[in-house]
PDB file of C-alpha atoms and ligand atoms in Angstrom:
ATOM      1  CA  MET I   8       7.115  -2.542  10.992  1.00  0.00           C
ATOM      2  CA  ILE I   9       3.536  -1.387  10.479  1.00  0.00           C
ATOM      3  CA  ILE I  10       0.797  -3.740   9.307  1.00  0.00           C
ATOM      4  CA  ALA I  11      -1.702  -2.086   6.955  1.00  0.00           C
ATOM      5  CA  PRO I  12      -4.882  -4.171   6.689  1.00  0.00           C
ATOM      6  CA  SER I  13      -6.326  -4.096   3.170  1.00  0.00           C
ATOM      7  CA  ILE I  14     -10.071  -3.541   3.205  1.00  0.00           C
ATOM      8  CA  LEU I  15     -10.382  -5.393  -0.098  1.00  0.00           C
ATOM      9  CA  SER I  16     -10.876  -8.596   1.913  1.00  0.00           C
ATOM     10  CA  ALA I  17     -13.322  -7.047   4.406  1.00  0.00           C
ATOM     11  CA  ASP I  18     -17.075  -7.637   4.342  1.00  0.00           C
ATOM     12  CA  PHE I  19     -18.278  -4.701   2.212  1.00  0.00           C
ATOM     13  CA  GLY I  20     -21.695  -4.902   3.824  1.00  0.00           C
ATOM     14  CA  ALA I  21     -20.192  -4.204   7.226  1.00  0.00           C
ATOM     15  CA  MET I  22     -17.240  -2.030   6.254  1.00  0.00           C
ATOM     16  CA  ARG I  23     -17.621   0.574   8.992  1.00  0.00           C
ATOM     17  CA  SER I  24     -17.630  -1.948  11.844  1.00  0.00           C
ATOM     18  CA  GLN I  25     -14.908  -4.046  10.197  1.00  0.00           C
ATOM     19  CA  VAL I  26     -12.465  -1.131  10.029  1.00  0.00           C
ATOM     20  CA  GLN I  27     -13.404   0.049  13.502  1.00  0.00           C
ATOM     21  CA  GLU I  28     -12.638  -3.431  14.847  1.00  0.00           C
ATOM     22  CA  ALA I  29      -9.241  -3.270  13.146  1.00  0.00           C
ATOM     23  CA  GLU I  30      -8.566   0.161  14.630  1.00  0.00           C
ATOM     24  CA  GLN I  31      -9.492  -1.043  18.104  1.00  0.00           C
ATOM     25  CA  ALA I  32      -7.076  -3.948  17.682  1.00  0.00           C
ATOM     26  CA  GLY I  33      -4.241  -1.488  17.074  1.00  0.00           C
ATOM     27  CA  CYS I  34      -4.300  -0.919  13.304  1.00  0.00           C
ATOM     28  CA  ARG I  35      -2.340   2.299  12.556  1.00  0.00           C
ATOM     29  CA  LEU I  36      -2.788   2.518   8.791  1.00  0.00           C
ATOM     30  CA  LEU I  37      -5.571   1.286   6.514  1.00  0.00           C
ATOM     31  CA  HIS I  38      -4.812   0.136   2.948  1.00  0.00           C
ATOM     32  CA  VAL I  39      -7.400   1.003   0.283  1.00  0.00           C
ATOM     33  CA  ASP I  40      -7.192  -0.747  -3.104  1.00  0.00           C
ATOM     34  CA  VAL I  41      -8.646   1.308  -5.950  1.00  0.00           C
ATOM     35  CA  MET I  42      -9.084  -0.626  -9.219  1.00  0.00           C
ATOM     36  CA  ASP I  43     -10.534   0.587 -12.516  1.00  0.00           C
ATOM     37  CA  GLY I  44     -11.116  -2.545 -14.600  1.00  0.00           C
ATOM     38  CA  HIS I  45      -8.476  -1.353 -17.100  1.00  0.00           C
ATOM     39  CA  PHE I  46      -5.103  -1.317 -15.410  1.00  0.00           C
ATOM     40  CA  VAL I  47      -6.172  -4.440 -13.521  1.00  0.00           C
ATOM     41  CA  PRO I  48      -8.950  -6.951 -14.275  1.00  0.00           C
ATOM     42  CA  ASN I  49     -11.171  -5.903 -11.369  1.00  0.00           C
ATOM     43  CA  ILE I  50     -13.223  -2.900 -10.233  1.00  0.00           C
ATOM     44  CA  THR I  51     -13.358  -1.978  -6.552  1.00  0.00           C
ATOM     45  CA  MET I  52     -13.936   1.390  -4.901  1.00  0.00           C
ATOM     46  CA  GLY I  53     -13.477   5.109  -5.355  1.00  0.00           C
ATOM     47  CA  PRO I  54     -13.320   8.423  -3.485  1.00  0.00           C
ATOM     48  CA  ASP I  55     -16.688   7.943  -1.760  1.00  0.00           C
ATOM     49  CA  MET I  56     -15.345   4.894   0.055  1.00  0.00           C
ATOM     50  CA  VAL I  57     -12.246   6.880   1.058  1.00  0.00           C
ATOM     51  CA  ALA I  58     -14.501   9.617   2.450  1.00  0.00           C
ATOM     52  CA  MET I  59     -16.541   7.098   4.436  1.00  0.00           C
ATOM     53  CA  LEU I  60     -13.391   5.443   5.837  1.00  0.00           C
ATOM     54  CA  SER I  61     -11.878   8.736   6.913  1.00  0.00           C
ATOM     55  CA  GLN I  62     -15.056   9.411   8.881  1.00  0.00           C
ATOM     56  CA  ALA I  63     -15.169   5.903  10.363  1.00  0.00           C
ATOM     57  CA  VAL I  64     -11.597   5.711  11.713  1.00  0.00           C
ATOM     58  CA  ASN I  65      -8.927   8.047  13.020  1.00  0.00           C
ATOM     59  CA  VAL I  66      -5.930   6.387  11.382  1.00  0.00           C
ATOM     60  CA  PRO I  67      -4.418   7.650   8.112  1.00  0.00           C
ATOM     61  CA  LEU I  68      -5.354   5.963   4.838  1.00  0.00           C
ATOM     62  CA  ASP I  69      -2.964   4.345   2.393  1.00  0.00           C
ATOM     63  CA  VAL I  70      -4.571   4.632  -1.032  1.00  0.00           C
ATOM     64  CA  HIS I  71      -3.156   2.262  -3.667  1.00  0.00           C
ATOM     65  CA  LEU I  72      -4.289   3.412  -7.109  1.00  0.00           C
ATOM     66  CA  MET I  73      -4.360   0.527  -9.586  1.00  0.00           C
ATOM     67  CA  ILE I  74      -5.807   2.713 -12.329  1.00  0.00           C
ATOM     68  CA  GLU I  75      -4.796   4.120 -15.681  1.00  0.00           C
ATOM     69  CA  GLU I  76      -4.047   7.845 -15.880  1.00  0.00           C
ATOM     70  CA  PRO I  77      -4.002   8.235 -12.081  1.00  0.00           C
ATOM     71  CA  GLU I  78      -3.066  11.924 -12.441  1.00  0.00           C
ATOM     72  CA  ARG I  79      -6.721  12.642 -13.278  1.00  0.00           C
ATOM     73  CA  PHE I  80      -7.852  11.503  -9.825  1.00  0.00           C
ATOM     74  CA  LEU I  81      -5.144  12.617  -7.385  1.00  0.00           C
ATOM     75  CA  SER I  82      -6.900  15.673  -6.027  1.00  0.00           C
ATOM     76  CA  VAL I  83     -10.294  13.996  -5.743  1.00  0.00           C
ATOM     77  CA  PHE I  84      -8.785  11.248  -3.557  1.00  0.00           C
ATOM     78  CA  TYR I  85      -6.842  13.794  -1.549  1.00  0.00           C
ATOM     79  CA  GLU I  86      -9.968  15.847  -0.879  1.00  0.00           C
ATOM     80  CA  ALA I  87     -11.954  12.720  -0.045  1.00  0.00           C
ATOM     81  CA  GLY I  88      -9.792  11.756   2.922  1.00  0.00           C
ATOM     82  CA  LEU I  89      -6.026  12.077   2.682  1.00  0.00           C
ATOM     83  CA  GLN I  90      -5.495  15.202   4.763  1.00  0.00           C
ATOM     84  CA  ARG I  91      -4.584  13.280   7.901  1.00  0.00           C
ATOM     85  CA  LYS I  92      -0.869  13.174   8.793  1.00  0.00           C
ATOM     86  CA  GLY I  93       0.773   9.980   7.500  1.00  0.00           C
ATOM     87  CA  SER I  94      -1.643   9.531   4.582  1.00  0.00           C
ATOM     88  CA  ILE I  95      -0.168   7.810   1.525  1.00  0.00           C
ATOM     89  CA  LEU I  96      -1.090   8.075  -2.151  1.00  0.00           C
ATOM     90  CA  THR I  97       0.547   5.499  -4.421  1.00  0.00           C
ATOM     91  CA  VAL I  98       0.478   5.205  -8.203  1.00  0.00           C
ATOM     92  CA  HIS I  99       1.839   2.434 -10.382  1.00  0.00           C
ATOM     93  CA  TYR I 100       5.085   2.904 -12.295  1.00  0.00           C
ATOM     94  CA  GLU I 101       3.518   0.923 -15.162  1.00  0.00           C
ATOM     95  CA  ALA I 102       0.514   3.277 -15.362  1.00  0.00           C
ATOM     96  CA  CYS I 103       2.559   6.476 -15.691  1.00  0.00           C
ATOM     97  CA  PRO I 104       4.695   7.259 -18.729  1.00  0.00           C
ATOM     98  CA  HIS I 105       5.675  10.484 -16.913  1.00  0.00           C
ATOM     99  CA  ILE I 106       6.000   9.126 -13.421  1.00  0.00           C
ATOM    100  CA  HIS I 107       8.190  11.958 -12.126  1.00  0.00           C
ATOM    101  CA  ARG I 108       5.520  14.501 -13.001  1.00  0.00           C
ATOM    102  CA  VAL I 109       2.813  12.476 -11.243  1.00  0.00           C
ATOM    103  CA  ILE I 110       4.914  12.164  -8.090  1.00  0.00           C
ATOM    104  CA  SER I 111       5.419  15.967  -8.119  1.00  0.00           C
ATOM    105  CA  GLN I 112       1.652  16.417  -8.470  1.00  0.00           C
ATOM    106  CA  ILE I 113       1.096  14.279  -5.352  1.00  0.00           C
ATOM    107  CA  HIS I 114       3.612  16.395  -3.456  1.00  0.00           C
ATOM    108  CA  ARG I 115       1.755  19.548  -4.393  1.00  0.00           C
ATOM    109  CA  LEU I 116      -1.579  18.354  -2.998  1.00  0.00           C
ATOM    110  CA  GLY I 117      -3.011  20.347  -0.104  1.00  0.00           C
ATOM    111  CA  ASP I 118      -0.386  21.189   2.488  1.00  0.00           C
ATOM    112  CA  GLY I 119       2.144  19.018   0.670  1.00  0.00           C
ATOM    113  CA  LYS I 120       2.311  16.427   3.429  1.00  0.00           C
ATOM    114  CA  VAL I 121       0.703  13.437   1.720  1.00  0.00           C
ATOM    115  CA  LEU I 122       3.346  10.767   1.151  1.00  0.00           C
ATOM    116  CA  ALA I 123       3.967   9.914  -2.517  1.00  0.00           C
ATOM    117  CA  GLY I 124       4.419   6.264  -3.383  1.00  0.00           C
ATOM    118  CA  CYS I 125       5.376   4.368  -6.512  1.00  0.00           C
ATOM    119  CA  ALA I 126       4.260   0.742  -6.882  1.00  0.00           C
ATOM    120  CA  LEU I 127       6.018  -1.904  -8.960  1.00  0.00           C
ATOM    121  CA  ASN I 128       4.292  -4.902 -10.512  1.00  0.00           C
ATOM    122  CA  PRO I 129       5.978  -8.296 -10.114  1.00  0.00           C
ATOM    123  CA  GLY I 130       7.297  -8.093 -13.695  1.00  0.00           C
ATOM    124  CA  THR I 131       9.035  -4.741 -13.182  1.00  0.00           C
ATOM    125  CA  PRO I 132      12.624  -4.815 -11.873  1.00  0.00           C
ATOM    126  CA  VAL I 133      13.540  -2.550  -8.962  1.00  0.00           C
ATOM    127  CA  SER I 134      16.320  -1.002 -11.066  1.00  0.00           C
ATOM    128  CA  VAL I 135      13.733   1.304 -12.732  1.00  0.00           C
ATOM    129  CA  LEU I 136      13.575   3.228  -9.454  1.00  0.00           C
ATOM    130  CA  ARG I 137      17.203   4.322  -9.462  1.00  0.00           C
ATOM    131  CA  ASP I 138      16.654   7.856 -10.793  1.00  0.00           C
ATOM    132  CA  LEU I 139      13.302   8.279  -9.112  1.00  0.00           C
ATOM    133  CA  LEU I 140      14.248   7.363  -5.577  1.00  0.00           C
ATOM    134  CA  PRO I 141      15.224  10.880  -4.377  1.00  0.00           C
ATOM    135  CA  ASP I 142      11.684  12.065  -5.159  1.00  0.00           C
ATOM    136  CA  LEU I 143       9.773   9.201  -3.588  1.00  0.00           C
ATOM    137  CA  ASP I 144       8.538   8.877  -0.029  1.00  0.00           C
ATOM    138  CA  LEU I 145       7.588   5.256  -0.501  1.00  0.00           C
ATOM    139  CA  VAL I 146       8.134   2.258  -2.766  1.00  0.00           C
ATOM    140  CA  LEU I 147       5.381  -0.352  -2.875  1.00  0.00           C
ATOM    141  CA  ILE I 148       6.583  -3.796  -3.931  1.00  0.00           C
ATOM    142  CA  MET I 149       3.788  -5.942  -5.327  1.00  0.00           C
ATOM    143  CA  THR I 150       4.328  -9.598  -4.518  1.00  0.00           C
ATOM    144  CA  VAL I 151       1.277 -10.676  -6.539  1.00  0.00           C
ATOM    145  CA  ASP I 152      -0.055  -9.421  -9.857  1.00  0.00           C
ATOM    146  CA  PRO I 153      -2.467  -6.737  -8.682  1.00  0.00           C
ATOM    147  CA  GLY I 154      -6.223  -7.194  -9.032  1.00  0.00           C
ATOM    148  CA  PHE I 155      -7.376  -9.576  -6.331  1.00  0.00           C
ATOM    149  CA  GLY I 156      -6.934 -10.383  -2.668  1.00  0.00           C
ATOM    150  CA  GLY I 157      -6.143 -13.870  -1.428  1.00  0.00           C
ATOM    151  CA  GLN I 158      -3.475 -14.784  -3.997  1.00  0.00           C
ATOM    152  CA  ALA I 159      -0.254 -16.579  -3.085  1.00  0.00           C
ATOM    153  CA  ALA I 160       2.888 -14.434  -2.966  1.00  0.00           C
ATOM    154  CA  ILE I 161       5.270 -14.870  -5.899  1.00  0.00           C
ATOM    155  CA  GLU I 162       8.431 -16.306  -4.334  1.00  0.00           C
ATOM    156  CA  SER I 163      10.910 -14.366  -6.478  1.00  0.00           C
ATOM    157  CA  CYS I 164       9.293 -11.027  -5.589  1.00  0.00           C
ATOM    158  CA  LEU I 165       9.794 -11.352  -1.835  1.00  0.00           C
ATOM    159  CA  ASP I 166      13.489 -10.611  -2.253  1.00  0.00           C
ATOM    160  CA  LYS I 167      12.731  -7.272  -3.934  1.00  0.00           C
ATOM    161  CA  VAL I 168      12.132  -5.710  -0.517  1.00  0.00           C
ATOM    162  CA  ARG I 169      15.756  -6.324   0.391  1.00  0.00           C
ATOM    163  CA  GLN I 170      16.851  -5.177  -3.089  1.00  0.00           C
ATOM    164  CA  VAL I 171      15.138  -1.796  -2.707  1.00  0.00           C
ATOM    165  CA  LYS I 172      16.612  -1.362   0.759  1.00  0.00           C
ATOM    166  CA  GLU I 173      20.108  -2.097  -0.560  1.00  0.00           C
ATOM    167  CA  MET I 174      19.653   0.291  -3.470  1.00  0.00           C
ATOM    168  CA  ALA I 175      18.423   3.079  -1.193  1.00  0.00           C
ATOM    169  CA  ASP I 176      21.270   2.502   1.285  1.00  0.00           C
ATOM    170  CA  LYS I 177      23.838   2.533  -1.499  1.00  0.00           C
ATOM    171  CA  LEU I 178      22.461   5.792  -2.898  1.00  0.00           C
ATOM    172  CA  GLY I 179      22.180   7.301   0.589  1.00  0.00           C
ATOM    173  CA  GLN I 180      18.434   7.776   0.173  1.00  0.00           C
ATOM    174  CA  THR I 181      15.704   7.243   2.733  1.00  0.00           C
ATOM    175  CA  VAL I 182      12.502   5.736   1.439  1.00  0.00           C
ATOM    176  CA  LEU I 183       9.719   3.770   3.075  1.00  0.00           C
ATOM    177  CA  ILE I 184       9.329   0.249   1.713  1.00  0.00           C
ATOM    178  CA  GLU I 185       5.899  -1.342   1.585  1.00  0.00           C
ATOM    179  CA  VAL I 186       5.080  -4.866   0.460  1.00  0.00           C
ATOM    180  CA  ASP I 187       1.683  -6.002  -0.797  1.00  0.00           C
ATOM    181  CA  GLY I 188       0.210  -9.342  -1.806  1.00  0.00           C
ATOM    182  CA  GLY I 189       0.052 -12.803  -0.282  1.00  0.00           C
ATOM    183  CA  ILE I 190       1.755 -11.897   2.985  1.00  0.00           C
ATOM    184  CA  LYS I 191       0.666 -14.022   5.930  1.00  0.00           C
ATOM    185  CA  LEU I 192       1.993 -15.102   9.312  1.00  0.00           C
ATOM    186  CA  ASP I 193       4.175 -17.769   7.721  1.00  0.00           C
ATOM    187  CA  ASN I 194       6.077 -15.538   5.270  1.00  0.00           C
ATOM    188  CA  LEU I 195       6.215 -12.313   7.273  1.00  0.00           C
ATOM    189  CA  GLU I 196       9.785 -13.111   8.198  1.00  0.00           C
ATOM    190  CA  ARG I 197      10.766 -13.063   4.520  1.00  0.00           C
ATOM    191  CA  VAL I 198       9.902  -9.368   4.171  1.00  0.00           C
ATOM    192  CA  GLN I 199      11.430  -8.098   7.368  1.00  0.00           C
ATOM    193  CA  ASP I 200      13.168  -5.167   5.659  1.00  0.00           C
ATOM    194  CA  ALA I 201       9.755  -3.671   4.900  1.00  0.00           C
ATOM    195  CA  ASP I 202       8.451  -0.680   6.880  1.00  0.00           C
ATOM    196  CA  ILE I 203       4.824  -1.364   5.956  1.00  0.00           C
ATOM    197  CA  VAL I 204       3.278  -4.751   5.229  1.00  0.00           C
ATOM    198  CA  VAL I 205      -0.156  -4.905   3.611  1.00  0.00           C
ATOM    199  CA  MET I 206      -2.310  -7.827   4.699  1.00  0.00           C
ATOM    200  CA  GLY I 207      -5.778  -8.387   3.302  1.00  0.00           C
ATOM    201  CA  SER I 208      -7.038 -11.948   3.585  1.00  0.00           C
ATOM    202  CA  ALA I 209      -4.747 -12.585   6.567  1.00  0.00           C
ATOM    203  CA  VAL I 210      -6.574  -9.858   8.542  1.00  0.00           C
ATOM    204  CA  PHE I 211     -10.145  -9.807   7.254  1.00  0.00           C
ATOM    205  CA  ASN I 212     -11.404 -13.387   7.390  1.00  0.00           C
ATOM    206  CA  GLU I 213     -13.829 -15.514   9.438  1.00  0.00           C
ATOM    207  CA  ARG I 214     -11.578 -15.358  12.488  1.00  0.00           C
ATOM    208  CA  GLY I 215     -12.055 -11.594  12.708  1.00  0.00           C
ATOM    209  CA  ALA I 216      -9.691  -8.661  12.291  1.00  0.00           C
ATOM    210  CA  GLY I 217      -9.195  -8.235  16.044  1.00  0.00           C
ATOM    211  CA  ALA I 218      -7.965 -11.784  16.679  1.00  0.00           C
ATOM    212  CA  ASN I 219      -5.858 -11.820  13.510  1.00  0.00           C
ATOM    213  CA  LEU I 220      -4.138  -8.528  14.293  1.00  0.00           C
ATOM    214  CA  GLN I 221      -3.316  -9.751  17.793  1.00  0.00           C
ATOM    215  CA  ALA I 222      -1.739 -12.931  16.394  1.00  0.00           C
ATOM    216  CA  ILE I 223       0.239 -10.889  13.855  1.00  0.00           C
ATOM    217  CA  GLN I 224       1.435  -8.522  16.587  1.00  0.00           C
ATOM    218  CA  LYS I 225       2.644 -11.488  18.625  1.00  0.00           C
ATOM    219  CA  LYS I 226       4.521 -12.848  15.613  1.00  0.00           C
ATOM    220  CA  LEU I 227       6.190  -9.449  15.088  1.00  0.00           C
ATOM    221  CA  GLU I 228       7.283  -9.431  18.717  1.00  0.00           C
ATOM    222  CA  ASN I 229       8.749 -12.924  18.337  1.00  0.00           C
ATOM    223  CA  LEU I 230      10.618 -11.808  15.247  1.00  0.00           C
ATOM    224  CA  ALA I 231      11.640  -8.633  17.134  1.00  0.00           C
ATOM    225  CA  LEU I 232      10.277  -6.460  14.303  1.00  0.00           C
TER     226      LEU I 232
HETATM  227  C1  DX5 W 327      -3.963  -6.727  -4.684  1.00  0.00           C
HETATM  228  C2  DX5 W 327      -4.062  -5.617  -3.691  1.00  0.00           C
HETATM  229  C3  DX5 W 327      -3.710  -6.026  -2.317  1.00  0.00           C
HETATM  230  C4  DX5 W 327      -4.610  -7.083  -1.722  1.00  0.00           C
HETATM  231  C5  DX5 W 327      -3.802  -7.883  -0.753  1.00  0.00           C
HETATM  232  O1  DX5 W 327      -4.065  -6.232  -5.953  1.00  0.00           O
HETATM  233  O2  DX5 W 327      -3.196  -4.558  -4.048  1.00  0.00           O
HETATM  234  O3  DX5 W 327      -3.626  -4.912  -1.446  1.00  0.00           O
HETATM  235  O4  DX5 W 327      -5.736  -6.556  -1.077  1.00  0.00           O
HETATM  236  O5  DX5 W 327      -4.542  -8.951  -0.310  1.00  0.00           O
HETATM  237  P1  DX5 W 327      -3.862 -10.266   0.269  1.00  0.00           P
HETATM  238  O6  DX5 W 327      -3.099  -9.869   1.490  1.00  0.00           O
HETATM  239  O7  DX5 W 327      -5.012 -11.152   0.556  1.00  0.00           O
HETATM  240  O8  DX5 W 327      -2.953 -10.814  -0.815  1.00  0.00           O
HETATM  241 ZN1   ZN W 328      -2.870  -2.947  -2.491  1.00  0.00          ZN
END
């Protein structure tokens, strides 16, 4: 299991040093929440932040687009900093009437190695993925309604991680499963089928990313994940 710290909870005035501290503490993937004030009720960051982050750290970036018409911005985010191996570009199922086309567009970016993800809001059942799964590299399960860090996970959504895994196994498909929203030390165990766990407020808080990531790593070892 990989922990992807979400920079949404970092101190924006000290972003470079915050992400470098996370990298030094063993972070292998950095989650970047892009919000447009339309798809979600918040506005965050854009390609310039992605470019800065790709300069500041050596780990791949995991860009989570919570925006309407994401197809208009795929190449600009790719160019900004998604060339590194293991980079992820995720769009929301609910934002794309022609989701299959958008996933194909992600696969055609650059050298074709950026991983294409599809995110599901809490209100969207995992069954919508059935016909899409062969074309996806990653499924992102939202366990909060997207828009803000620091919310509590919605109980009923935690089980969706297992549901996607079962669906993929049944269909003989391999897909990475990522979970995002309200995940902390005390509910990490509940999402143990996930390959990637996003953690924002549990990583970037007063205690510091370094100390938090060490505690999380210890917990993962105890859970043998
Ligand atoms: C929410 C974002 C999340 C958020 C997670 O819309 O997609 O990535 O930063 O933050 P926590 O872990 O604090 O819920
Ligand atoms: Zn996110």
